[in-house]
């Protein structure tokens, strides 16, 4: 089994987006959810916001 790379995710996202553009008449609900997941994975971990305490 091979590890999935960021490049693999980018390629999958590009394929999904192109298919959605080419056939907007289809129901792309599952593909949109997958595209959102891929986008989050590509973006990496979110940076936690620092808590501010009142002085």
CSV table of N, CA and C in Angstrom, one decimal:
chain,number,residue,atom,x,y,z
A,1,UNK,N,0.8,-1.2,0.0
A,1,UNK,CA,0.0,0.0,0.0
A,1,UNK,C,0.9,1.2,0.0
A,2,UNK,N,0.5,2.2,-0.8
A,2,UNK,CA,1.3,3.4,-0.9
A,2,UNK,C,0.7,4.6,-0.2
A,3,UNK,N,1.5,5.5,0.3
A,3,UNK,CA,1.0,6.6,1.0
A,3,UNK,C,0.4,7.6,0.0
A,4,UNK,N,-0.7,8.3,0.5
A,4,UNK,CA,-1.3,9.3,-0.4
A,4,UNK,C,-0.6,10.6,-0.1
A,5,UNK,N,-0.1,11.2,-1.2
A,5,UNK,CA,0.6,12.5,-1.1
A,5,UNK,C,-0.3,13.7,-1.3
A,6,UNK,N,0.2,14.9,-1.0
A,6,UNK,CA,-0.5,16.1,-1.3
A,6,UNK,C,-0.8,16.2,-2.8
A,7,UNK,N,0.2,15.8,-3.6
A,7,UNK,CA,0.0,15.8,-5.0
A,7,UNK,C,-1.1,15.0,-5.5
A,8,UNK,N,-1.3,13.8,-4.9
A,8,UNK,CA,-2.4,12.9,-5.2
A,8,UNK,C,-3.7,13.6,-4.9
A,9,UNK,N,-3.8,14.3,-3.8
A,9,UNK,CA,-5.0,14.9,-3.4
A,9,UNK,C,-5.3,16.1,-4.3
A,10,UNK,N,-4.3,16.8,-4.7
A,10,UNK,CA,-4.5,17.9,-5.6
A,10,UNK,C,-5.0,17.4,-7.0
A,11,UNK,N,-4.5,16.3,-7.5
A,11,UNK,CA,-4.9,15.7,-8.7
A,11,UNK,C,-6.4,15.3,-8.6
A,12,UNK,N,-6.7,14.6,-7.5
A,12,UNK,CA,-8.1,14.2,-7.3
A,12,UNK,C,-9.1,15.3,-7.3
A,13,UNK,N,-8.7,16.4,-6.6
A,13,UNK,CA,-9.5,17.6,-6.5
A,13,UNK,C,-9.7,18.2,-7.9
A,14,UNK,N,-8.6,18.3,-8.7
A,14,UNK,CA,-8.7,18.9,-10.0
A,14,UNK,C,-9.6,18.0,-10.9
A,15,UNK,N,-9.5,16.7,-10.8
A,15,UNK,CA,-10.4,15.9,-11.6
A,15,UNK,C,-11.9,16.1,-11.2
A,16,UNK,N,-12.1,16.1,-9.9
A,16,UNK,CA,-13.5,16.3,-9.4
A,16,UNK,C,-14.1,17.7,-9.9
A,17,UNK,N,-13.3,18.7,-9.8
A,17,UNK,CA,-13.7,20.1,-10.2
A,17,UNK,C,-14.0,20.1,-11.7
A,18,UNK,N,-13.1,19.5,-12.5
A,18,UNK,CA,-13.3,19.5,-13.9
A,18,UNK,C,-14.6,18.7,-14.3
A,19,UNK,N,-14.8,17.6,-13.7
A,19,UNK,CA,-16.0,16.8,-14.0
A,19,UNK,C,-17.3,17.6,-13.6
A,20,UNK,N,-17.2,18.4,-12.5
A,20,UNK,CA,-18.4,19.2,-12.1
A,20,UNK,C,-18.6,20.3,-13.1
A,21,UNK,N,-17.6,20.9,-13.6
A,21,UNK,CA,-17.7,22.0,-14.6
A,21,UNK,C,-18.3,21.4,-15.9
A,22,UNK,N,-17.8,20.2,-16.3
A,22,UNK,CA,-18.2,19.6,-17.6
A,22,UNK,C,-19.7,19.2,-17.5
A,23,UNK,N,-20.2,18.8,-16.4
A,23,UNK,CA,-21.5,18.2,-16.3
A,23,UNK,C,-22.3,18.8,-15.1
A,24,UNK,N,-22.6,20.1,-15.2
A,24,UNK,CA,-23.3,20.8,-14.1
A,24,UNK,C,-24.7,20.2,-13.8
A,25,UNK,N,-25.3,19.5,-14.8
A,25,UNK,CA,-26.6,19.0,-14.7
A,25,UNK,C,-26.7,17.8,-13.7
A,26,UNK,N,-25.6,17.2,-13.4
A,26,UNK,CA,-25.6,16.0,-12.5
A,26,UNK,C,-25.7,16.4,-11.0
A,27,UNK,N,-26.1,15.5,-10.2
A,27,UNK,CA,-26.1,15.7,-8.7
A,27,UNK,C,-24.6,15.4,-8.2
A,28,UNK,N,-24.0,16.5,-7.8
A,28,UNK,CA,-22.6,16.4,-7.4
A,28,UNK,C,-22.5,16.5,-5.8
A,29,UNK,N,-23.5,16.1,-5.1
A,29,UNK,CA,-23.5,16.3,-3.6
A,29,UNK,C,-22.3,15.5,-3.0
A,30,UNK,N,-22.1,14.3,-3.3
A,30,UNK,CA,-21.0,13.5,-2.8
A,30,UNK,C,-19.6,14.1,-3.2
A,31,UNK,N,-19.5,14.5,-4.5
A,31,UNK,CA,-18.3,15.0,-5.0
A,31,UNK,C,-18.0,16.4,-4.3
A,32,UNK,N,-19.0,17.2,-4.1
A,32,UNK,CA,-18.7,18.4,-3.4
A,32,UNK,C,-18.2,18.2,-2.0
A,33,UNK,N,-18.8,17.2,-1.3
A,33,UNK,CA,-18.3,16.9,0.1
A,33,UNK,C,-16.9,16.4,0.0
A,34,UNK,N,-16.5,15.5,-1.0
A,34,UNK,CA,-15.2,15.1,-1.1
A,34,UNK,C,-14.2,16.2,-1.5
A,35,UNK,N,-14.7,17.1,-2.3
A,35,UNK,CA,-13.8,18.3,-2.7
A,35,UNK,C,-13.5,19.1,-1.5
A,36,UNK,N,-14.5,19.3,-0.6
A,36,UNK,CA,-14.3,20.1,0.6
A,36,UNK,C,-13.3,19.4,1.5
A,37,UNK,N,-13.4,18.1,1.6
A,37,UNK,CA,-12.5,17.3,2.5
A,37,UNK,C,-11.1,17.4,1.9
A,38,UNK,N,-10.9,17.3,0.6
A,38,UNK,CA,-9.6,17.4,0.0
A,38,UNK,C,-9.0,18.8,0.2
A,39,UNK,N,-9.8,19.8,0.0
A,39,UNK,CA,-9.4,21.2,0.2
A,39,UNK,C,-8.8,21.4,1.6
A,40,UNK,N,-9.5,20.8,2.6
A,40,UNK,CA,-9.1,20.9,4.0
A,40,UNK,C,-7.8,20.2,4.2
A,41,UNK,N,-7.7,19.0,3.6
A,41,UNK,CA,-6.4,18.2,3.8
A,41,UNK,C,-5.2,18.9,3.1
A,42,UNK,N,-5.5,19.5,2.0
A,42,UNK,CA,-4.4,20.2,1.3
A,42,UNK,C,-3.9,21.4,2.1
A,43,UNK,N,-4.9,22.1,2.7
A,43,UNK,CA,-4.6,23.3,3.4
A,43,UNK,C,-3.8,23.0,4.7
A,44,UNK,N,-3.9,21.8,5.2
A,44,UNK,CA,-3.1,21.4,6.3
A,44,UNK,C,-3.8,21.7,7.6
A,45,UNK,N,-3.2,21.5,8.7
A,45,UNK,CA,-3.8,21.8,10.0
A,45,UNK,C,-4.1,23.3,10.2
A,46,UNK,N,-5.2,23.5,10.8
A,46,UNK,CA,-5.5,24.9,11.1
A,46,UNK,C,-4.7,25.4,12.3
A,47,UNK,N,-4.3,26.7,12.3
A,47,UNK,CA,-3.6,27.2,13.4
A,47,UNK,C,-4.5,27.6,14.5
A,48,UNK,N,-4.3,27.1,15.7
A,48,UNK,CA,-5.3,27.5,16.8
A,48,UNK,C,-5.1,29.0,17.2
A,49,UNK,N,-6.2,29.6,17.4
A,49,UNK,CA,-6.1,31.1,17.8
A,49,UNK,C,-5.7,31.2,19.2
A,50,UNK,N,-4.9,32.2,19.5
A,50,UNK,CA,-4.5,32.5,20.8
A,50,UNK,C,-5.6,33.1,21.7
A,51,UNK,N,-5.7,32.6,22.9
A,51,UNK,CA,-6.8,33.1,23.8
A,51,UNK,C,-6.3,34.4,24.4
A,52,UNK,N,-7.1,35.4,24.4
A,52,UNK,CA,-6.8,36.6,25.1
A,52,UNK,C,-7.5,36.7,26.4
A,53,UNK,N,-6.8,37.1,27.4
A,53,UNK,CA,-7.5,37.3,28.7
A,53,UNK,C,-7.6,38.7,29.0
A,54,UNK,N,-8.7,39.2,29.6
A,54,UNK,CA,-8.8,40.6,30.0
A,54,UNK,C,-7.9,40.9,31.1
A,55,UNK,N,-7.3,42.1,31.0
A,55,UNK,CA,-6.4,42.5,32.1
A,55,UNK,C,-7.1,43.3,33.2
